[in-house]
Amino acid sequence: MTNKKIVIAGGTGFIGTALAAYFGNENTITILTRNTNKPDNNTYGLTTQPTNQCKYVEWNGKDPGEWCKEIDGCDIVINLTGKSVNCRYNNKNKQEILNSRVNATLAIGHAIQQVVVPPKLWLNASSATIYRHATDQPQDEYNGEIQDDFSVQVCKKWEEAFFSQRTAFTRKIALRAAITLGVGGVLMPYLHLAKFGLGGYQGNGKQMYSWVHINDVCRCIAFFWQHTNLEGVFNISSPNPVTNKYFMQSLCAAIGQKFAIPAFTWVLKAGAAIIGTETELLLKSRWVLPTKLLQNGFTFQYPQLNDAIENIVASLPRKAISIF
């Protein structure tokens, strides 16, 4: 995919920064962000930053403004906007988590409807956590069961806002992404635990862990652009999910750590309360399969967890994986 104009809303996070770096050399990238004063702020520990073909444009994630001009004539819009779910689910945070996602989606939809030349493709983030806690069978786009806990409701309303937008000339795809692994992002806290011998399984370790390598997320974007018949919801997840116990064992093995203390449920609940987060992020069983991707011919560069982790660890400085 070359010579395209790509607009990434909420593009300063882990996935957005990785997408900008992946596509930036041969495409023009515009990142919509709330803070243009520090566009190079790298809070995710990424080793590859966007190129000089990447520019930052301010928006507030809900109101029309000068940023709408960036939508006019672009090829792809990727919306990743949303408050982090790594927080306590009190009423204030719940409202911000929901509103930040829905408002940004509605704002982009309105902009697409108003421009002269609308984008050909609109990719909107969702999450594989839309499916229920599953220990009995995998969930896919056809048979996945959607229930009513808070995280699921957020995803449902997010997707409802997305698909409610009338964009006759713009294809729409919702990205139900699994936990995304790469240099930076969610993997780094796991590595810190493993490095200090705390990389045992969480809870009973039997909960399923659906994951995807960041390179395959980037490759999915190109795949969706190339296959103009595709639209709707897609699970962005490796075809080989593992248990939490297997995930932690693989991580420890990759960094040569043989000592790993497990974290039982009661410990996680106490710790989550102290650091201001939720145990759901660790204990929910996410068993998701990318059925539609596979049916349409997508091949994963990293279908197996061990290969994915080895690739990521090889890119890290020694101090990230060893205390010596």
PDB file of C-alpha atoms in Angstrom:
ATOM      1  CA  MET A   1       0.000   0.000   0.000  1.00  0.00           C
ATOM      2  CA  THR A   2       1.698   3.187  -1.214  1.00  0.00           C
ATOM      3  CA  ASN A   3       0.944   6.838  -1.956  1.00  0.00           C
ATOM      4  CA  LYS A   4      -2.168   6.895   0.185  1.00  0.00           C
ATOM      5  CA  LYS A   5      -3.349   9.610   2.534  1.00  0.00           C
ATOM      6  CA  ILE A   6      -4.174   8.028   5.884  1.00  0.00           C
ATOM      7  CA  VAL A   7      -5.819   9.854   8.781  1.00  0.00           C
ATOM      8  CA  ILE A   8      -5.445   8.234  12.210  1.00  0.00           C
ATOM      9  CA  ALA A   9      -7.661   9.630  14.960  1.00  0.00           C
ATOM     10  CA  GLY A  10      -6.289   8.949  18.413  1.00  0.00           C
ATOM     11  CA  GLY A  11      -3.053   8.004  16.735  1.00  0.00           C
ATOM     12  CA  THR A  12      -0.581   8.786  19.519  1.00  0.00           C
ATOM     13  CA  GLY A  13      -1.197   5.542  21.417  1.00  0.00           C
ATOM     14  CA  PHE A  14       0.577   2.221  20.986  1.00  0.00           C
ATOM     15  CA  ILE A  15      -1.346   0.964  17.949  1.00  0.00           C
ATOM     16  CA  GLY A  16      -1.642   4.352  16.251  1.00  0.00           C
ATOM     17  CA  THR A  17       2.062   5.099  16.581  1.00  0.00           C
ATOM     18  CA  ALA A  18       2.914   1.651  15.245  1.00  0.00           C
ATOM     19  CA  LEU A  19       0.601   2.136  12.252  1.00  0.00           C
ATOM     20  CA  ALA A  20       2.157   5.518  11.492  1.00  0.00           C
ATOM     21  CA  ALA A  21       5.641   4.019  11.616  1.00  0.00           C
ATOM     22  CA  TYR A  22       4.627   1.010   9.494  1.00  0.00           C
ATOM     23  CA  PHE A  23       2.933   2.994   6.716  1.00  0.00           C
ATOM     24  CA  GLY A  24       4.739   6.322   7.050  1.00  0.00           C
ATOM     25  CA  ASN A  25       7.606   5.739   4.629  1.00  0.00           C
ATOM     26  CA  GLU A  26       5.402   5.281   1.570  1.00  0.00           C
ATOM     27  CA  ASN A  27       2.213   7.108   2.542  1.00  0.00           C
ATOM     28  CA  THR A  28       1.167  10.446   4.012  1.00  0.00           C
ATOM     29  CA  ILE A  29      -0.020  10.176   7.604  1.00  0.00           C
ATOM     30  CA  THR A  30      -2.129  12.670   9.537  1.00  0.00           C
ATOM     31  CA  ILE A  31      -2.662  12.037  13.240  1.00  0.00           C
ATOM     32  CA  LEU A  32      -5.591  13.678  14.990  1.00  0.00           C
ATOM     33  CA  THR A  33      -4.630  14.319  18.596  1.00  0.00           C
ATOM     34  CA  ARG A  34      -5.753  16.376  21.581  1.00  0.00           C
ATOM     35  CA  ASN A  35      -2.189  17.538  22.241  1.00  0.00           C
ATOM     36  CA  THR A  36      -0.087  18.805  19.339  1.00  0.00           C
ATOM     37  CA  ASN A  37       2.442  20.445  21.663  1.00  0.00           C
ATOM     38  CA  LYS A  38       4.215  17.157  22.317  1.00  0.00           C
ATOM     39  CA  PRO A  39       3.685  15.052  19.193  1.00  0.00           C
ATOM     40  CA  ASP A  40       6.881  13.104  19.849  1.00  0.00           C
ATOM     41  CA  ASN A  41       5.872  12.064  23.353  1.00  0.00           C
ATOM     42  CA  ASN A  42       6.654   8.361  23.359  1.00  0.00           C
ATOM     43  CA  THR A  43       4.952   6.904  26.415  1.00  0.00           C
ATOM     44  CA  TYR A  44       4.766   3.430  24.926  1.00  0.00           C
ATOM     45  CA  GLY A  45       8.468   2.681  24.662  1.00  0.00           C
ATOM     46  CA  LEU A  46       8.367   2.306  20.889  1.00  0.00           C
ATOM     47  CA  THR A  47      11.677   2.034  19.082  1.00  0.00           C
ATOM     48  CA  THR A  48      10.302   3.194  15.720  1.00  0.00           C
ATOM     49  CA  GLN A  49       8.667   6.598  15.444  1.00  0.00           C
ATOM     50  CA  PRO A  50       6.609   8.060  12.580  1.00  0.00           C
ATOM     51  CA  THR A  51       8.489   9.604   9.671  1.00  0.00           C
ATOM     52  CA  ASN A  52       8.545  13.225   8.583  1.00  0.00           C
ATOM     53  CA  GLN A  53       5.603  12.426   6.313  1.00  0.00           C
ATOM     54  CA  CYS A  54       3.493  12.318   9.466  1.00  0.00           C
ATOM     55  CA  LYS A  55       1.812  15.499  10.681  1.00  0.00           C
ATOM     56  CA  TYR A  56      -0.236  16.160  13.802  1.00  0.00           C
ATOM     57  CA  VAL A  57      -3.554  18.029  13.755  1.00  0.00           C
ATOM     58  CA  GLU A  58      -5.455  19.044  16.866  1.00  0.00           C
ATOM     59  CA  TRP A  59      -9.018  17.961  17.600  1.00  0.00           C
ATOM     60  CA  ASN A  60     -11.035  17.418  20.755  1.00  0.00           C
ATOM     61  CA  GLY A  61     -12.613  14.137  19.748  1.00  0.00           C
ATOM     62  CA  LYS A  62     -16.171  15.406  19.502  1.00  0.00           C
ATOM     63  CA  ASP A  63     -16.623  18.764  17.753  1.00  0.00           C
ATOM     64  CA  PRO A  64     -16.154  19.751  14.090  1.00  0.00           C
ATOM     65  CA  GLY A  65     -13.190  21.970  13.303  1.00  0.00           C
ATOM     66  CA  GLU A  66     -10.216  22.499  11.023  1.00  0.00           C
ATOM     67  CA  TRP A  67      -9.387  18.794  11.367  1.00  0.00           C
ATOM     68  CA  CYS A  68     -12.355  17.979   9.124  1.00  0.00           C
ATOM     69  CA  LYS A  69     -10.331  19.269   6.158  1.00  0.00           C
ATOM     70  CA  GLU A  70      -7.956  16.339   6.645  1.00  0.00           C
ATOM     71  CA  ILE A  71     -10.814  13.917   6.005  1.00  0.00           C
ATOM     72  CA  ASP A  72     -11.633  15.525   2.653  1.00  0.00           C
ATOM     73  CA  GLY A  73      -9.806  13.600  -0.061  1.00  0.00           C
ATOM     74  CA  CYS A  74      -8.044  11.128   2.199  1.00  0.00           C
ATOM     75  CA  ASP A  75      -8.031   7.438   1.314  1.00  0.00           C
ATOM     76  CA  ILE A  76      -8.381   5.809   4.737  1.00  0.00           C
ATOM     77  CA  VAL A  77      -9.620   6.972   8.133  1.00  0.00           C
ATOM     78  CA  ILE A  78      -8.614   4.864  11.135  1.00  0.00           C
ATOM     79  CA  ASN A  79     -10.322   5.794  14.404  1.00  0.00           C
ATOM     80  CA  LEU A  80      -8.596   4.532  17.546  1.00  0.00           C
ATOM     81  CA  THR A  81      -9.861   7.213  19.928  1.00  0.00           C
ATOM     82  CA  GLY A  82     -10.876   6.243  23.446  1.00  0.00           C
ATOM     83  CA  LYS A  83      -9.983   6.726  27.099  1.00  0.00           C
ATOM     84  CA  SER A  84      -7.814   3.922  28.450  1.00  0.00           C
ATOM     85  CA  VAL A  85      -9.714   1.121  30.189  1.00  0.00           C
ATOM     86  CA  ASN A  86      -6.789   0.682  32.573  1.00  0.00           C
ATOM     87  CA  CYS A  87      -8.614   2.378  35.438  1.00  0.00           C
ATOM     88  CA  ARG A  88     -11.205   1.699  38.119  1.00  0.00           C
ATOM     89  CA  TYR A  89     -14.708   1.365  36.714  1.00  0.00           C
ATOM     90  CA  ASN A  90     -16.351   4.055  38.813  1.00  0.00           C
ATOM     91  CA  ASN A  91     -19.213   6.088  37.348  1.00  0.00           C
ATOM     92  CA  LYS A  92     -16.995   8.955  36.185  1.00  0.00           C
ATOM     93  CA  ASN A  93     -14.509   6.711  34.398  1.00  0.00           C
ATOM     94  CA  LYS A  94     -17.259   4.570  32.893  1.00  0.00           C
ATOM     95  CA  GLN A  95     -18.878   7.633  31.363  1.00  0.00           C
ATOM     96  CA  GLU A  96     -15.564   8.900  29.983  1.00  0.00           C
ATOM     97  CA  ILE A  97     -14.672   5.489  28.546  1.00  0.00           C
ATOM     98  CA  LEU A  98     -17.996   5.331  26.708  1.00  0.00           C
ATOM     99  CA  ASN A  99     -18.302   8.970  25.655  1.00  0.00           C
ATOM    100  CA  SER A 100     -14.741   9.250  24.350  1.00  0.00           C
ATOM    101  CA  ARG A 101     -15.395   6.376  21.953  1.00  0.00           C
ATOM    102  CA  VAL A 102     -18.912   7.194  20.842  1.00  0.00           C
ATOM    103  CA  ASN A 103     -18.392  10.957  20.468  1.00  0.00           C
ATOM    104  CA  ALA A 104     -15.256  10.556  18.354  1.00  0.00           C
ATOM    105  CA  THR A 105     -16.983   8.022  16.122  1.00  0.00           C
ATOM    106  CA  LEU A 106     -19.996  10.285  15.592  1.00  0.00           C
ATOM    107  CA  ALA A 107     -17.741  13.279  14.881  1.00  0.00           C
ATOM    108  CA  ILE A 108     -15.812  11.398  12.204  1.00  0.00           C
ATOM    109  CA  GLY A 109     -19.025  10.101  10.675  1.00  0.00           C
ATOM    110  CA  HIS A 110     -20.408  13.623  10.474  1.00  0.00           C
ATOM    111  CA  ALA A 111     -17.185  14.877   8.875  1.00  0.00           C
ATOM    112  CA  ILE A 112     -17.282  12.132   6.244  1.00  0.00           C
ATOM    113  CA  GLN A 113     -20.863  13.077   5.389  1.00  0.00           C
ATOM    114  CA  GLN A 114     -19.901  16.741   4.892  1.00  0.00           C
ATOM    115  CA  VAL A 115     -16.713  16.520   2.820  1.00  0.00           C
ATOM    116  CA  VAL A 116     -16.587  16.804  -0.963  1.00  0.00           C
ATOM    117  CA  VAL A 117     -14.413  13.712  -1.495  1.00  0.00           C
ATOM    118  CA  PRO A 118     -15.083  11.145   1.246  1.00  0.00           C
ATOM    119  CA  PRO A 119     -12.543   8.463   2.169  1.00  0.00           C
ATOM    120  CA  LYS A 120     -12.878   5.104   0.496  1.00  0.00           C
ATOM    121  CA  LEU A 121     -12.376   3.176   3.742  1.00  0.00           C
ATOM    122  CA  TRP A 122     -13.187   3.879   7.388  1.00  0.00           C
ATOM    123  CA  LEU A 123     -11.731   1.513   9.971  1.00  0.00           C
ATOM    124  CA  ASN A 124     -13.056   1.961  13.489  1.00  0.00           C
ATOM    125  CA  ALA A 125     -11.598   0.367  16.585  1.00  0.00           C
ATOM    126  CA  SER A 126     -13.717  -2.003  18.618  1.00  0.00           C
ATOM    127  CA  SER A 127     -12.526  -4.839  20.842  1.00  0.00           C
ATOM    128  CA  ALA A 128     -12.577  -8.609  21.057  1.00  0.00           C
ATOM    129  CA  THR A 129     -13.786  -8.120  24.603  1.00  0.00           C
ATOM    130  CA  ILE A 130     -17.239  -7.634  23.081  1.00  0.00           C
ATOM    131  CA  TYR A 131     -17.657 -11.398  23.430  1.00  0.00           C
ATOM    132  CA  ARG A 132     -18.561 -13.097  26.681  1.00  0.00           C
ATOM    133  CA  HIS A 133     -16.172 -14.673  29.173  1.00  0.00           C
ATOM    134  CA  ALA A 134     -15.634 -17.958  27.310  1.00  0.00           C
ATOM    135  CA  THR A 135     -14.091 -21.128  28.717  1.00  0.00           C
ATOM    136  CA  ASP A 136     -16.237 -23.643  26.840  1.00  0.00           C
ATOM    137  CA  GLN A 137     -15.877 -22.675  23.174  1.00  0.00           C
ATOM    138  CA  PRO A 138     -14.268 -20.031  20.964  1.00  0.00           C
ATOM    139  CA  GLN A 139     -16.164 -16.967  19.786  1.00  0.00           C
ATOM    140  CA  ASP A 140     -16.114 -15.664  16.227  1.00  0.00           C
ATOM    141  CA  GLU A 141     -18.028 -13.190  14.072  1.00  0.00           C
ATOM    142  CA  TYR A 142     -20.778 -15.737  13.391  1.00  0.00           C
ATOM    143  CA  ASN A 143     -21.427 -17.554  16.670  1.00  0.00           C
ATOM    144  CA  GLY A 144     -19.933 -15.174  19.234  1.00  0.00           C
ATOM    145  CA  GLU A 145     -22.184 -14.480  22.212  1.00  0.00           C
ATOM    146  CA  ILE A 146     -22.498 -10.897  23.390  1.00  0.00           C
ATOM    147  CA  GLN A 147     -23.664 -10.298  26.943  1.00  0.00           C
ATOM    148  CA  ASP A 148     -24.210  -7.324  29.230  1.00  0.00           C
ATOM    149  CA  ASP A 149     -21.220  -6.458  31.421  1.00  0.00           C
ATOM    150  CA  PHE A 150     -19.772  -2.951  31.229  1.00  0.00           C
ATOM    151  CA  SER A 151     -16.967  -3.613  28.729  1.00  0.00           C
ATOM    152  CA  VAL A 152     -19.329  -5.448  26.397  1.00  0.00           C
ATOM    153  CA  GLN A 153     -21.879  -2.634  26.550  1.00  0.00           C
ATOM    154  CA  VAL A 154     -19.184  -0.107  25.647  1.00  0.00           C
ATOM    155  CA  CYS A 155     -18.215  -2.127  22.583  1.00  0.00           C
ATOM    156  CA  LYS A 156     -21.848  -2.560  21.534  1.00  0.00           C
ATOM    157  CA  LYS A 157     -22.611   1.155  21.744  1.00  0.00           C
ATOM    158  CA  TRP A 158     -19.308   1.958  20.021  1.00  0.00           C
ATOM    159  CA  GLU A 159     -20.168  -0.279  17.083  1.00  0.00           C
ATOM    160  CA  GLU A 160     -23.772   0.950  17.008  1.00  0.00           C
ATOM    161  CA  ALA A 161     -22.522   4.525  16.687  1.00  0.00           C
ATOM    162  CA  PHE A 162     -20.148   3.448  13.919  1.00  0.00           C
ATOM    163  CA  PHE A 163     -22.589   1.504  11.782  1.00  0.00           C
ATOM    164  CA  SER A 164     -25.373   4.049  12.285  1.00  0.00           C
ATOM    165  CA  GLN A 165     -23.417   6.576  10.217  1.00  0.00           C
ATOM    166  CA  ARG A 166     -24.615   6.855   6.630  1.00  0.00           C
ATOM    167  CA  THR A 167     -21.521   6.855   4.439  1.00  0.00           C
ATOM    168  CA  ALA A 168     -22.663   5.725   1.010  1.00  0.00           C
ATOM    169  CA  PHE A 169     -19.243   6.094  -0.609  1.00  0.00           C
ATOM    170  CA  THR A 170     -17.138   4.837   2.295  1.00  0.00           C
ATOM    171  CA  ARG A 171     -16.691   1.195   3.292  1.00  0.00           C
ATOM    172  CA  LYS A 172     -16.811   0.595   7.024  1.00  0.00           C
ATOM    173  CA  ILE A 173     -15.026  -2.112   9.023  1.00  0.00           C
ATOM    174  CA  ALA A 174     -15.065  -2.496  12.808  1.00  0.00           C
ATOM    175  CA  LEU A 175     -11.813  -3.908  14.172  1.00  0.00           C
ATOM    176  CA  ARG A 176     -12.558  -6.289  17.049  1.00  0.00           C
ATOM    177  CA  ALA A 177      -8.936  -6.441  18.100  1.00  0.00           C
ATOM    178  CA  ALA A 178      -7.521  -8.883  20.613  1.00  0.00           C
ATOM    179  CA  ILE A 179      -4.725  -7.960  23.019  1.00  0.00           C
ATOM    180  CA  THR A 180      -2.062  -6.511  20.740  1.00  0.00           C
ATOM    181  CA  LEU A 181       1.556  -7.465  21.373  1.00  0.00           C
ATOM    182  CA  GLY A 182       4.567  -5.476  20.250  1.00  0.00           C
ATOM    183  CA  VAL A 183       7.503  -3.407  21.440  1.00  0.00           C
ATOM    184  CA  GLY A 184       5.619  -1.233  23.888  1.00  0.00           C
ATOM    185  CA  GLY A 185       2.004  -1.393  24.931  1.00  0.00           C
ATOM    186  CA  VAL A 186       0.521  -4.051  27.167  1.00  0.00           C
ATOM    187  CA  LEU A 187       3.445  -6.452  26.856  1.00  0.00           C
ATOM    188  CA  MET A 188       5.821  -4.236  28.822  1.00  0.00           C
ATOM    189  CA  PRO A 189       4.147  -4.642  32.249  1.00  0.00           C
ATOM    190  CA  TYR A 190       4.116  -8.411  31.704  1.00  0.00           C
ATOM    191  CA  LEU A 191       7.826  -8.312  30.905  1.00  0.00           C
ATOM    192  CA  HIS A 192       8.573  -6.334  34.050  1.00  0.00           C
ATOM    193  CA  LEU A 193       6.759  -8.932  36.140  1.00  0.00           C
ATOM    194  CA  ALA A 194       8.579 -11.803  34.448  1.00  0.00           C
ATOM    195  CA  LYS A 195      11.960 -10.095  34.768  1.00  0.00           C
ATOM    196  CA  PHE A 196      11.624  -9.938  38.546  1.00  0.00           C
ATOM    197  CA  GLY A 197      10.340 -13.496  38.927  1.00  0.00           C
ATOM    198  CA  LEU A 198       6.675 -12.529  39.186  1.00  0.00           C
ATOM    199  CA  GLY A 199       5.688 -13.888  35.791  1.00  0.00           C
ATOM    200  CA  GLY A 200       3.524 -16.768  36.937  1.00  0.00           C
ATOM    201  CA  TYR A 201      -0.030 -17.263  35.747  1.00  0.00           C
ATOM    202  CA  GLN A 202      -2.831 -14.977  36.941  1.00  0.00           C
ATOM    203  CA  GLY A 203      -5.888 -16.351  38.717  1.00  0.00           C
ATOM    204  CA  ASN A 204      -6.103 -20.061  37.933  1.00  0.00           C
ATOM    205  CA  GLY A 205      -4.270 -19.541  34.627  1.00  0.00           C
ATOM    206  CA  LYS A 206      -6.971 -21.356  32.660  1.00  0.00           C
ATOM    207  CA  GLN A 207      -8.603 -18.266  31.178  1.00  0.00           C
ATOM    208  CA  MET A 208      -8.050 -17.984  27.434  1.00  0.00           C
ATOM    209  CA  TYR A 209      -5.783 -15.277  26.096  1.00  0.00           C
ATOM    210  CA  SER A 210      -6.497 -14.088  22.571  1.00  0.00           C
ATOM    211  CA  TRP A 211      -3.663 -12.022  21.156  1.00  0.00           C
ATOM    212  CA  VAL A 212      -2.262 -10.608  17.921  1.00  0.00           C
ATOM    213  CA  HIS A 213       1.174  -9.315  16.893  1.00  0.00           C
ATOM    214  CA  ILE A 214       1.242  -5.606  16.032  1.00  0.00           C
ATOM    215  CA  ASN A 215       2.737  -6.400  12.604  1.00  0.00           C
ATOM    216  CA  ASP A 216      -0.325  -8.465  11.770  1.00  0.00           C
ATOM    217  CA  VAL A 217      -2.582  -5.599  12.840  1.00  0.00           C
ATOM    218  CA  CYS A 218      -0.734  -3.361  10.374  1.00  0.00           C
ATOM    219  CA  ARG A 219      -0.937  -6.013   7.677  1.00  0.00           C
ATOM    220  CA  CYS A 220      -4.689  -6.301   8.257  1.00  0.00           C
ATOM    221  CA  ILE A 221      -5.080  -2.605   7.447  1.00  0.00           C
ATOM    222  CA  ALA A 222      -3.367  -3.106   4.086  1.00  0.00           C
ATOM    223  CA  PHE A 223      -5.430  -6.261   3.506  1.00  0.00           C
ATOM    224  CA  PHE A 224      -8.694  -4.396   4.055  1.00  0.00           C
ATOM    225  CA  TRP A 225      -7.613  -1.678   1.651  1.00  0.00           C
ATOM    226  CA  GLN A 226      -6.737  -4.187  -1.058  1.00  0.00           C
ATOM    227  CA  HIS A 227      -9.910  -6.270  -0.684  1.00  0.00           C
ATOM    228  CA  THR A 228     -12.614  -3.791  -1.578  1.00  0.00           C
ATOM    229  CA  ASN A 229     -15.425  -6.308  -1.062  1.00  0.00           C
ATOM    230  CA  LEU A 230     -14.861  -6.528   2.688  1.00  0.00           C
ATOM    231  CA  GLU A 231     -16.945  -4.663   5.257  1.00  0.00           C
ATOM    232  CA  GLY A 232     -18.647  -5.219   8.601  1.00  0.00           C
ATOM    233  CA  VAL A 233     -17.016  -6.642  11.732  1.00  0.00           C
ATOM    234  CA  PHE A 234     -13.715  -8.541  11.771  1.00  0.00           C
ATOM    235  CA  ASN A 235     -11.900 -10.199  14.649  1.00  0.00           C
ATOM    236  CA  ILE A 236      -8.251  -9.118  14.598  1.00  0.00           C
ATOM    237  CA  SER A 237      -6.709 -11.979  16.528  1.00  0.00           C
ATOM    238  CA  SER A 238      -4.233 -14.787  16.045  1.00  0.00           C
ATOM    239  CA  PRO A 239      -5.883 -18.077  15.010  1.00  0.00           C
ATOM    240  CA  ASN A 240      -4.077 -19.724  17.935  1.00  0.00           C
ATOM    241  CA  PRO A 241      -5.206 -18.295  21.285  1.00  0.00           C
ATOM    242  CA  VAL A 242      -3.584 -19.759  24.393  1.00  0.00           C
ATOM    243  CA  THR A 243      -4.291 -19.983  28.102  1.00  0.00           C
ATOM    244  CA  ASN A 244      -3.012 -17.322  30.454  1.00  0.00           C
ATOM    245  CA  LYS A 245      -0.697 -19.918  31.974  1.00  0.00           C
ATOM    246  CA  TYR A 246       0.801 -20.786  28.575  1.00  0.00           C
ATOM    247  CA  PHE A 247       1.218 -17.100  27.741  1.00  0.00           C
ATOM    248  CA  MET A 248       3.165 -16.386  30.918  1.00  0.00           C
ATOM    249  CA  GLN A 249       5.287 -19.529  30.504  1.00  0.00           C
ATOM    250  CA  SER A 250       6.158 -18.502  26.942  1.00  0.00           C
ATOM    251  CA  LEU A 251       7.099 -15.016  28.060  1.00  0.00           C
ATOM    252  CA  CYS A 252       9.338 -16.291  30.846  1.00  0.00           C
ATOM    253  CA  ALA A 253      10.994 -18.793  28.512  1.00  0.00           C
ATOM    254  CA  ALA A 254      11.699 -16.081  25.938  1.00  0.00           C
ATOM    255  CA  ILE A 255      13.670 -14.007  28.457  1.00  0.00           C
ATOM    256  CA  GLY A 256      15.302 -16.996  30.151  1.00  0.00           C
ATOM    257  CA  GLN A 257      13.458 -16.591  33.453  1.00  0.00           C
ATOM    258  CA  LYS A 258      12.907 -19.937  35.200  1.00  0.00           C
ATOM    259  CA  PHE A 259      11.428 -18.525  38.405  1.00  0.00           C
ATOM    260  CA  ALA A 260       7.810 -17.383  38.208  1.00  0.00           C
ATOM    261  CA  ILE A 261       5.512 -16.719  41.153  1.00  0.00           C
ATOM    262  CA  PRO A 262       1.805 -16.932  40.240  1.00  0.00           C
ATOM    263  CA  ALA A 263      -0.682 -14.211  41.187  1.00  0.00           C
ATOM    264  CA  PHE A 264      -3.834 -15.718  42.647  1.00  0.00           C
ATOM    265  CA  THR A 265      -7.216 -14.038  42.242  1.00  0.00           C
ATOM    266  CA  TRP A 266      -7.337 -12.525  45.735  1.00  0.00           C
ATOM    267  CA  VAL A 267      -3.892 -10.998  45.210  1.00  0.00           C
ATOM    268  CA  LEU A 268      -4.969  -9.490  41.894  1.00  0.00           C
ATOM    269  CA  LYS A 269      -8.110  -7.986  43.405  1.00  0.00           C
ATOM    270  CA  ALA A 270      -6.141  -6.367  46.197  1.00  0.00           C
ATOM    271  CA  GLY A 271      -3.465  -5.125  43.822  1.00  0.00           C
ATOM    272  CA  ALA A 272      -5.993  -3.765  41.328  1.00  0.00           C
ATOM    273  CA  ALA A 273      -7.650  -1.712  44.042  1.00  0.00           C
ATOM    274  CA  ILE A 274      -4.291  -0.277  45.094  1.00  0.00           C
ATOM    275  CA  ILE A 275      -3.072   0.718  41.619  1.00  0.00           C
ATOM    276  CA  GLY A 276      -6.480   1.818  40.338  1.00  0.00           C
ATOM    277  CA  THR A 277      -7.383  -0.739  37.697  1.00  0.00           C
ATOM    278  CA  GLU A 278      -9.699  -3.731  37.192  1.00  0.00           C
ATOM    279  CA  THR A 279      -8.998  -7.464  37.440  1.00  0.00           C
ATOM    280  CA  GLU A 280     -11.170  -8.040  34.364  1.00  0.00           C
ATOM    281  CA  LEU A 281      -8.208  -7.014  32.231  1.00  0.00           C
ATOM    282  CA  LEU A 282      -6.355 -10.118  33.452  1.00  0.00           C
ATOM    283  CA  LEU A 283      -9.044 -12.595  34.447  1.00  0.00           C
ATOM    284  CA  LYS A 284     -11.605 -12.407  31.649  1.00  0.00           C
ATOM    285  CA  SER A 285     -11.344 -15.430  29.361  1.00  0.00           C
ATOM    286  CA  ARG A 286     -11.054 -14.035  25.828  1.00  0.00           C
ATOM    287  CA  TRP A 287     -11.328 -16.946  23.396  1.00  0.00           C
ATOM    288  CA  VAL A 288     -11.645 -15.382  19.966  1.00  0.00           C
ATOM    289  CA  LEU A 289     -11.011 -16.677  16.456  1.00  0.00           C
ATOM    290  CA  PRO A 290     -10.476 -14.597  13.257  1.00  0.00           C
ATOM    291  CA  THR A 291     -12.838 -16.680  11.129  1.00  0.00           C
ATOM    292  CA  LYS A 292     -13.706 -13.990   8.579  1.00  0.00           C
ATOM    293  CA  LEU A 293     -10.079 -13.002   8.033  1.00  0.00           C
ATOM    294  CA  LEU A 294      -9.109 -16.605   7.368  1.00  0.00           C
ATOM    295  CA  GLN A 295     -12.095 -17.179   5.091  1.00  0.00           C
ATOM    296  CA  ASN A 296     -11.032 -14.219   2.974  1.00  0.00           C
ATOM    297  CA  GLY A 297      -7.454 -15.417   2.591  1.00  0.00           C
ATOM    298  CA  PHE A 298      -5.513 -13.428   5.160  1.00  0.00           C
ATOM    299  CA  THR A 299      -2.345 -15.174   6.350  1.00  0.00           C
ATOM    300  CA  PHE A 300      -0.743 -14.275   9.652  1.00  0.00           C
ATOM    301  CA  GLN A 301       2.946 -13.477   9.829  1.00  0.00           C
ATOM    302  CA  TYR A 302       2.902 -14.539  13.480  1.00  0.00           C
ATOM    303  CA  PRO A 303       0.216 -17.198  14.005  1.00  0.00           C
ATOM    304  CA  GLN A 304       2.071 -18.830  16.925  1.00  0.00           C
ATOM    305  CA  LEU A 305       2.643 -17.099  20.255  1.00  0.00           C
ATOM    306  CA  ASN A 306       6.209 -18.313  20.792  1.00  0.00           C
ATOM    307  CA  ASP A 307       7.349 -16.893  17.460  1.00  0.00           C
ATOM    308  CA  ALA A 308       5.607 -13.596  18.164  1.00  0.00           C
ATOM    309  CA  ILE A 309       7.164 -13.194  21.601  1.00  0.00           C
ATOM    310  CA  GLU A 310      10.626 -14.182  20.388  1.00  0.00           C
ATOM    311  CA  ASN A 311      10.403 -11.564  17.644  1.00  0.00           C
ATOM    312  CA  ILE A 312       9.389  -8.858  20.099  1.00  0.00           C
ATOM    313  CA  VAL A 313      11.936  -9.771  22.774  1.00  0.00           C
ATOM    314  CA  ALA A 314      14.722  -9.773  20.169  1.00  0.00           C
ATOM    315  CA  SER A 315      13.962  -6.097  19.500  1.00  0.00           C
ATOM    316  CA  LEU A 316      14.229  -5.048  23.137  1.00  0.00           C
ATOM    317  CA  PRO A 317      17.309  -3.753  24.959  1.00  0.00           C
ATOM    318  CA  ARG A 318      18.752  -6.161  27.504  1.00  0.00           C
ATOM    319  CA  LYS A 319      17.689  -4.009  30.454  1.00  0.00           C
ATOM    320  CA  ALA A 320      14.050  -4.543  29.470  1.00  0.00           C
ATOM    321  CA  ILE A 321      14.281  -8.297  29.987  1.00  0.00           C
ATOM    322  CA  SER A 322      17.032  -8.765  32.563  1.00  0.00           C
ATOM    323  CA  ILE A 323      17.851  -7.307  35.973  1.00  0.00           C
ATOM    324  CA  PHE A 324      21.574  -7.860  35.355  1.00  0.00           C
TER     325      PHE A 324
END
